[in-house]
C-alpha positions as a printed NumPy array, in Angstrom:
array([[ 91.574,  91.253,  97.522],
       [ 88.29 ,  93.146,  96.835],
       [ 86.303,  95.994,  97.808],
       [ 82.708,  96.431,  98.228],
       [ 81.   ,  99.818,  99.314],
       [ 78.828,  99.286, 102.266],
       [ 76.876, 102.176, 103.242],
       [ 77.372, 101.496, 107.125],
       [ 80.742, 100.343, 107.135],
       [ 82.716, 101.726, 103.997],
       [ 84.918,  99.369, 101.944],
       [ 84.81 ,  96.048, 102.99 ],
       [ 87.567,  93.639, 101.591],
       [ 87.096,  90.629, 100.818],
       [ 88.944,  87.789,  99.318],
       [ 89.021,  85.331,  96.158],
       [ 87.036,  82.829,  98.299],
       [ 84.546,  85.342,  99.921],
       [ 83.697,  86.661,  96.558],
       [ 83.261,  83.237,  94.989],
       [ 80.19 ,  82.828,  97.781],
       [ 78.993,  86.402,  97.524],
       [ 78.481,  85.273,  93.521],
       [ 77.104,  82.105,  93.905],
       [ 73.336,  81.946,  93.386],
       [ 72.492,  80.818,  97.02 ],
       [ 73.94 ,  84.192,  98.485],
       [ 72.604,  86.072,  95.392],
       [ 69.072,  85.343,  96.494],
       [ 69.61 ,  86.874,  99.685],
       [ 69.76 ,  89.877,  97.868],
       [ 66.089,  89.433,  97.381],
       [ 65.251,  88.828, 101.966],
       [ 64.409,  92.132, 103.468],
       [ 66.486,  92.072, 106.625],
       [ 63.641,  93.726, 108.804],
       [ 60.359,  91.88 , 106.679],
       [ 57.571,  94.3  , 106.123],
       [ 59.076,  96.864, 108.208],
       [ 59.828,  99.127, 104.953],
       [ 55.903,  99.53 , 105.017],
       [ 55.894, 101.519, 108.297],
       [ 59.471, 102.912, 107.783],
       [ 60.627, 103.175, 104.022],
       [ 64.372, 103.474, 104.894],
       [ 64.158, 100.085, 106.563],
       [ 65.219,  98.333, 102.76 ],
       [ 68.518,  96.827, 103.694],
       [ 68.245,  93.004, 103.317],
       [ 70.059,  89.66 , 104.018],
       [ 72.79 ,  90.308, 101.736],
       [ 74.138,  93.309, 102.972],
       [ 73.904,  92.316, 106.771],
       [ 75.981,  89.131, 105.918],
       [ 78.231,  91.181, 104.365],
       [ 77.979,  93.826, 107.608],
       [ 78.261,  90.785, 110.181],
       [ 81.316,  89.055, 108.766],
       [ 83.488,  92.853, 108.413],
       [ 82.139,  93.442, 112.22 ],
       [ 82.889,  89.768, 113.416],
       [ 86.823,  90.609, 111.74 ],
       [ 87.075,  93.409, 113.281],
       [ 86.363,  92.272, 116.69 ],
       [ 88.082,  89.494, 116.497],
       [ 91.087,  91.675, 115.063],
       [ 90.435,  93.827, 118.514],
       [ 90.826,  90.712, 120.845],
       [ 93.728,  89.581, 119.314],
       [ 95.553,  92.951, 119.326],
       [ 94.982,  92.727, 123.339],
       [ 95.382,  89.023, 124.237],
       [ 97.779,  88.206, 121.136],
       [100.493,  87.331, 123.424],
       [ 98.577,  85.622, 126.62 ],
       [ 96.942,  83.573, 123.622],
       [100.53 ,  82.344, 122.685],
       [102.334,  82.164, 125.963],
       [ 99.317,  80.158, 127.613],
       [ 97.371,  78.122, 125.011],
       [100.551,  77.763, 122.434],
       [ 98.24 ,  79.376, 119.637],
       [100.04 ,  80.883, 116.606],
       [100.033,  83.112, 113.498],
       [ 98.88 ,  79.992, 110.757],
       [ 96.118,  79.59 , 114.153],
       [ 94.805,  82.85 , 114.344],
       [ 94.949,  83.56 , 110.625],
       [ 92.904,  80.129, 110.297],
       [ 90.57 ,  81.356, 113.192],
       [ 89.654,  84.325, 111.056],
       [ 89.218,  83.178, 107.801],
       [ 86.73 ,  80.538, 109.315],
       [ 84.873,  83.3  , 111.54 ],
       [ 85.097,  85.495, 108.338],
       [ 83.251,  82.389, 106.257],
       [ 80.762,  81.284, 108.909],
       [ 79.739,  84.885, 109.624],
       [ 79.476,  85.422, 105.552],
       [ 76.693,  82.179, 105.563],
       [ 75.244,  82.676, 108.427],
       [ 71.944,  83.498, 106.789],
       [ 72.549,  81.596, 103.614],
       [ 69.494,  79.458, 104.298],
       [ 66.638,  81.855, 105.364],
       [ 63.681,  81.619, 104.032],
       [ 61.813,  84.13 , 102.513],
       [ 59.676,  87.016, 104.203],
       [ 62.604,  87.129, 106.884],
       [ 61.206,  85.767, 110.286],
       [ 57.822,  87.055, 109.471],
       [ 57.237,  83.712, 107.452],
       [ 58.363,  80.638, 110.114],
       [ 55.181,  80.495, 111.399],
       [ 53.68 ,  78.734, 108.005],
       [ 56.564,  76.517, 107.783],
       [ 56.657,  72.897, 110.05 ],
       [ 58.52 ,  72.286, 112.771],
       [ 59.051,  68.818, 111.383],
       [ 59.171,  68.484, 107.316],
       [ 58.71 ,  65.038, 108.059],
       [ 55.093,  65.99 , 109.615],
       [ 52.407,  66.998, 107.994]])
């Protein structure tokens, strides 16, 4: 396991596989998407950007999935025959598919859709 320092939510851990696609140069340029677009102009502390909300969504999505499960743990096994291998699979996807969740914005955040086509195939 590793730790990274998040400003909002402390020390976040993550693991071997989680750090391999924090690395990789797809997340890395996320580093580079403002998470609020131009907002910084108006309000300078607005900076964060993609790569630290990814980061802030999967340690939230754990953690409330970590909440549901310490209250339904046992209705979830005595009604729908889930498991421990289950709900540790369950996480580690939630924890991967909240990680990527932005992995393919484009640049300017949201603020830039409006140039881009519906349909590449288009014109």
């Amino acid at each position: 396991m590793y730790e990274i320092r998040d400003p909002i939510h402390g020390f976040i851990k993550i693991s071997e596989w989680e750090k391999d696609i924090l690395d990789h140069s797809s997340f890395q340029r996320l580093r580079r998407i403002r998470q609020l677009a131009w907002t910084d102009m108006v309000y300078p502390g607005a900076t964060h950007t993609r790569f630290e909300h990814s980061m802030g969504v999967m340690h939230v999505a754990s953690e409330m999935y970590k909440s549901i499960l310490s209250r339904k743990k046992e209705y979830l096994i005595d009604k729908l025959g889930f498991n421990d291998a289950g709900f540790d699979h369950d996480l580690t996807l939630l924890r991967l598919t909240s990680l990527v969740h932005d992995i393919g914005h484009p640049p300017f955040s949201h603020a830039g859709e409006g140039l881009m086509p519906k349909n590449p195939e288009t014109k």
